[in-house]
mmCIF file with all atom_site columns, C-alpha atoms in Angstrom:
data_model
loop_
_atom_site.group_PDB
_atom_site.id
_atom_site.type_symbol
_atom_site.label_atom_id
_atom_site.label_alt_id
_atom_site.label_comp_id
_atom_site.label_asym_id
_atom_site.label_entity_id
_atom_site.label_seq_id
_atom_site.pdbx_PDB_ins_code
_atom_site.Cartn_x
_atom_site.Cartn_y
_atom_site.Cartn_z
_atom_site.occupancy
_atom_site.B_iso_or_equiv
_atom_site.pdbx_formal_charge
_atom_site.auth_seq_id
_atom_site.auth_comp_id
_atom_site.auth_asym_id
_atom_site.auth_atom_id
_atom_site.pdbx_PDB_model_num
ATOM 1  C CA . MET X 1 1  ? -46.462 -39.783 130.364 1.00 61.00 ? 24  MET X CA 1
ATOM 2  C CA . SER X 1 2  ? -47.446 -38.315 133.755 1.00 71.00 ? 25  SER X CA 1
ATOM 3  C CA . ALA X 1 3  ? -50.955 -37.597 134.851 1.00 77.00 ? 26  ALA X CA 1
ATOM 4  C CA . LEU X 1 4  ? -50.593 -33.827 134.680 1.00 70.00 ? 27  LEU X CA 1
ATOM 5  C CA . ALA X 1 5  ? -48.892 -33.996 131.341 1.00 71.00 ? 28  ALA X CA 1
ATOM 6  C CA . GLU X 1 6  ? -51.822 -36.219 130.101 1.00 76.00 ? 29  GLU X CA 1
ATOM 7  C CA . LYS X 1 7  ? -54.040 -33.686 131.450 1.00 71.00 ? 30  LYS X CA 1
ATOM 8  C CA . LEU X 1 8  ? -52.222 -31.200 129.777 1.00 70.00 ? 31  LEU X CA 1
ATOM 9  C CA . TYR X 1 9  ? -52.624 -32.738 126.500 1.00 70.00 ? 32  TYR X CA 1
ATOM 10 C CA . THR X 1 10 ? -56.089 -32.018 126.440 1.00 73.00 ? 33  THR X CA 1
ATOM 11 C CA . ILE X 1 11 ? -56.235 -28.519 126.266 1.00 73.00 ? 34  ILE X CA 1
ATOM 12 C CA . ARG X 1 12 ? -56.509 -26.527 123.176 1.00 72.00 ? 35  ARG X CA 1
ATOM 13 C CA . TYR X 1 13 ? -54.990 -23.143 123.311 1.00 70.00 ? 36  TYR X CA 1
ATOM 14 C CA . LYS X 1 14 ? -55.220 -20.063 120.934 1.00 72.00 ? 37  LYS X CA 1
ATOM 15 C CA . VAL X 1 15 ? -52.164 -17.900 121.966 1.00 76.00 ? 38  VAL X CA 1
ATOM 16 C CA . ASP X 1 16 ? -52.552 -13.897 121.931 1.00 79.00 ? 39  ASP X CA 1
ATOM 17 C CA . GLU X 1 17 ? -49.405 -11.995 120.732 1.00 82.00 ? 40  GLU X CA 1
ATOM 18 C CA . GLN X 1 18 ? -49.437 -9.703  123.849 1.00 87.00 ? 41  GLN X CA 1
ATOM 19 C CA . SER X 1 19 ? -48.886 -11.516 127.320 1.00 89.00 ? 42  SER X CA 1
ATOM 20 C CA . HIS X 1 20 ? -51.941 -11.261 129.718 1.00 90.00 ? 43  HIS X CA 1
ATOM 21 C CA . LEU X 1 21 ? -49.230 -11.908 132.637 1.00 93.00 ? 44  LEU X CA 1
ATOM 22 C CA . VAL X 1 22 ? -46.925 -9.343  133.857 1.00 94.00 ? 45  VAL X CA 1
ATOM 23 C CA . ILE X 1 23 ? -44.420 -9.150  136.185 1.00 96.00 ? 46  ILE X CA 1
ATOM 24 C CA . LYS X 1 24 ? -45.170 -5.595  137.980 1.00 97.00 ? 47  LYS X CA 1
ATOM 25 C CA . ASP X 1 25 ? -41.463 -5.028  138.747 1.00 97.00 ? 48  ASP X CA 1
ATOM 26 C CA . GLN X 1 26 ? -38.538 -7.403  138.254 1.00 97.00 ? 49  GLN X CA 1
ATOM 27 C CA . GLU X 1 27 ? -36.376 -5.632  141.341 1.00 97.00 ? 50  GLU X CA 1
ATOM 28 C CA . THR X 1 28 ? -39.318 -7.522  143.622 1.00 97.00 ? 51  THR X CA 1
ATOM 29 C CA . CYS X 1 29 ? -38.550 -10.543 142.103 1.00 96.00 ? 52  CYS X CA 1
ATOM 30 C CA . LEU X 1 30 ? -34.668 -10.213 142.066 1.00 96.00 ? 53  LEU X CA 1
ATOM 31 C CA . HIS X 1 31 ? -35.100 -9.734  145.989 1.00 96.00 ? 54  HIS X CA 1
ATOM 32 C CA . CYS X 1 32 ? -37.305 -12.506 146.589 1.00 95.00 ? 55  CYS X CA 1
ATOM 33 C CA . ARG X 1 33 ? -35.542 -15.444 148.160 1.00 93.00 ? 56  ARG X CA 1
ATOM 34 C CA . THR X 1 34 ? -38.095 -18.513 147.195 1.00 94.00 ? 57  THR X CA 1
ATOM 35 C CA . LYS X 1 35 ? -38.834 -17.619 143.529 1.00 94.00 ? 58  LYS X CA 1
ATOM 36 C CA . GLU X 1 36 ? -42.104 -19.447 144.559 1.00 93.00 ? 59  GLU X CA 1
ATOM 37 C CA . CYS X 1 37 ? -43.765 -18.936 140.942 1.00 93.00 ? 60  CYS X CA 1
ATOM 38 C CA . GLN X 1 38 ? -41.351 -21.042 139.813 1.00 93.00 ? 61  GLN X CA 1
ATOM 39 C CA . ASP X 1 39 ? -43.062 -23.806 142.174 1.00 93.00 ? 62  ASP X CA 1
ATOM 40 C CA . PHE X 1 40 ? -47.317 -23.070 142.311 1.00 92.00 ? 63  PHE X CA 1
ATOM 41 C CA . CYS X 1 41 ? -47.680 -22.748 138.757 1.00 92.00 ? 64  CYS X CA 1
ATOM 42 C CA . PRO X 1 42 ? -48.392 -26.002 137.276 1.00 89.00 ? 65  PRO X CA 1
ATOM 43 C CA . ALA X 1 43 ? -48.157 -25.089 133.718 1.00 88.00 ? 66  ALA X CA 1
ATOM 44 C CA . GLU X 1 44 ? -44.359 -24.095 134.290 1.00 92.00 ? 67  GLU X CA 1
ATOM 45 C CA . VAL X 1 45 ? -44.884 -20.525 133.224 1.00 94.00 ? 68  VAL X CA 1
ATOM 46 C CA . TYR X 1 46 ? -42.478 -18.627 135.309 1.00 96.00 ? 69  TYR X CA 1
ATOM 47 C CA . HIS X 1 47 ? -38.933 -19.242 135.038 1.00 96.00 ? 70  HIS X CA 1
ATOM 48 C CA . TRP X 1 48 ? -35.985 -17.060 137.104 1.00 96.00 ? 71  TRP X CA 1
ATOM 49 C CA . ASP X 1 49 ? -33.026 -16.609 134.985 1.00 96.00 ? 72  ASP X CA 1
ATOM 50 C CA . GLU X 1 50 ? -30.190 -16.188 136.819 1.00 95.00 ? 73  GLU X CA 1
ATOM 51 C CA . LYS X 1 51 ? -27.573 -14.902 133.950 1.00 96.00 ? 74  LYS X CA 1
ATOM 52 C CA . ASP X 1 52 ? -30.080 -11.903 132.998 1.00 96.00 ? 75  ASP X CA 1
ATOM 53 C CA . LYS X 1 53 ? -31.401 -11.433 136.968 1.00 96.00 ? 76  LYS X CA 1
ATOM 54 C CA . MET X 1 54 ? -35.080 -11.683 135.653 1.00 96.00 ? 77  MET X CA 1
ATOM 55 C CA . THR X 1 55 ? -38.448 -13.787 136.009 1.00 97.00 ? 78  THR X CA 1
ATOM 56 C CA . ASN X 1 56 ? -39.159 -15.021 132.220 1.00 97.00 ? 79  ASN X CA 1
ATOM 57 C CA . VAL X 1 57 ? -42.964 -15.489 131.673 1.00 96.00 ? 80  VAL X CA 1
ATOM 58 C CA . ALA X 1 58 ? -43.946 -18.221 128.987 1.00 92.00 ? 81  ALA X CA 1
ATOM 59 C CA . PHE X 1 59 ? -47.485 -16.586 128.870 1.00 91.00 ? 82  PHE X CA 1
ATOM 60 C CA . GLU X 1 60 ? -48.498 -19.006 126.392 1.00 86.00 ? 83  GLU X CA 1
ATOM 61 C CA . ASN X 1 61 ? -47.905 -22.186 128.616 1.00 86.00 ? 84  ASN X CA 1
ATOM 62 C CA . CYS X 1 62 ? -50.801 -20.715 130.582 1.00 89.00 ? 85  CYS X CA 1
ATOM 63 C CA . ILE X 1 63 ? -53.689 -22.606 131.517 1.00 86.00 ? 86  ILE X CA 1
ATOM 64 C CA . GLU X 1 64 ? -55.580 -19.436 133.022 1.00 87.00 ? 87  GLU X CA 1
ATOM 65 C CA . CYS X 1 65 ? -55.957 -21.504 136.234 1.00 88.00 ? 88  CYS X CA 1
ATOM 66 C CA . GLY X 1 66 ? -55.318 -18.349 138.618 1.00 88.00 ? 89  GLY X CA 1
ATOM 67 C CA . THR X 1 67 ? -52.791 -19.517 140.969 1.00 91.00 ? 90  THR X CA 1
ATOM 68 C CA . CYS X 1 68 ? -50.366 -16.714 140.399 1.00 90.00 ? 91  CYS X CA 1
ATOM 69 C CA . ARG X 1 69 ? -52.877 -13.803 141.279 1.00 85.00 ? 92  ARG X CA 1
ATOM 70 C CA . ILE X 1 70 ? -52.566 -15.263 144.795 1.00 89.00 ? 93  ILE X CA 1
ATOM 71 C CA . GLY X 1 71 ? -49.427 -17.485 144.999 1.00 91.00 ? 94  GLY X CA 1
ATOM 72 C CA . CYS X 1 72 ? -46.870 -14.867 144.371 1.00 94.00 ? 95  CYS X CA 1
ATOM 73 C CA . PRO X 1 73 ? -45.941 -13.378 148.256 1.00 93.00 ? 96  PRO X CA 1
ATOM 74 C CA . ALA X 1 74 ? -45.029 -10.010 147.098 1.00 95.00 ? 97  ALA X CA 1
ATOM 75 C CA . HIS X 1 75 ? -48.311 -9.932  144.700 1.00 95.00 ? 98  HIS X CA 1
ATOM 76 C CA . ASN X 1 76 ? -46.100 -8.819  142.359 1.00 96.00 ? 99  ASN X CA 1
ATOM 77 C CA . ILE X 1 77 ? -47.940 -10.856 139.058 1.00 96.00 ? 100 ILE X CA 1
ATOM 78 C CA . GLU X 1 78 ? -50.646 -8.926  136.952 1.00 94.00 ? 101 GLU X CA 1
ATOM 79 C CA . TRP X 1 79 ? -53.070 -11.301 135.851 1.00 90.00 ? 102 TRP X CA 1
ATOM 80 C CA . VAL X 1 80 ? -55.821 -10.885 133.639 1.00 87.00 ? 103 VAL X CA 1
ATOM 81 C CA . TYR X 1 81 ? -58.122 -12.810 131.351 1.00 83.00 ? 104 TYR X CA 1
ATOM 82 C CA . PRO X 1 82 ? -56.699 -13.235 127.577 1.00 82.00 ? 105 PRO X CA 1
ATOM 83 C CA . LYS X 1 83 ? -58.565 -10.989 125.425 1.00 79.00 ? 106 LYS X CA 1
ATOM 84 C CA . GLY X 1 84 ? -61.752 -12.426 123.714 1.00 77.00 ? 107 GLY X CA 1
ATOM 85 C CA . GLY X 1 85 ? -61.119 -15.249 121.127 1.00 75.00 ? 108 GLY X CA 1
ATOM 86 C CA . HIS X 1 86 ? -57.925 -16.382 122.997 1.00 78.00 ? 109 HIS X CA 1
ATOM 87 C CA . GLY X 1 87 ? -56.690 -18.474 125.939 1.00 76.00 ? 110 GLY X CA 1
ATOM 88 C CA . ILE X 1 88 ? -57.705 -21.715 126.362 1.00 74.00 ? 111 ILE X CA 1
ATOM 89 C CA . THR X 1 89 ? -60.503 -24.380 125.669 1.00 71.00 ? 112 THR X CA 1
ATOM 90 C CA . TYR X 1 90 ? -60.661 -27.267 127.744 1.00 68.00 ? 113 TYR X CA 1
ATOM 91 C CA . LYS X 1 91 ? -61.778 -30.527 125.576 1.00 66.00 ? 114 LYS X CA 1
ATOM 92 C CA . PHE X 1 92 ? -63.609 -32.116 128.602 1.00 62.00 ? 115 PHE X CA 1
ATOM 93 C CA . GLY X 1 93 ? -65.302 -29.447 130.385 1.00 53.00 ? 116 GLY X CA 1
#
């Protein structure tokens, strides 16, 4: 098991039914050449679907690091904290 996978294992999730991560405009993603969101997110939340020509968001994997708030070169990801009582809890602080 990799070091990152071991650390992700220590996180406790309480997933909301509604995403706290929103792609503002899928058309922007369509024209993005680099699809950087697939690379900068340590939890692999973002995935470009070549068939449907859109970015899929697996918000339930989000570790709330906030990288996507600044990582998208087009600022096309809206990130807010999950509503109260949802999100993650770190086992070791």
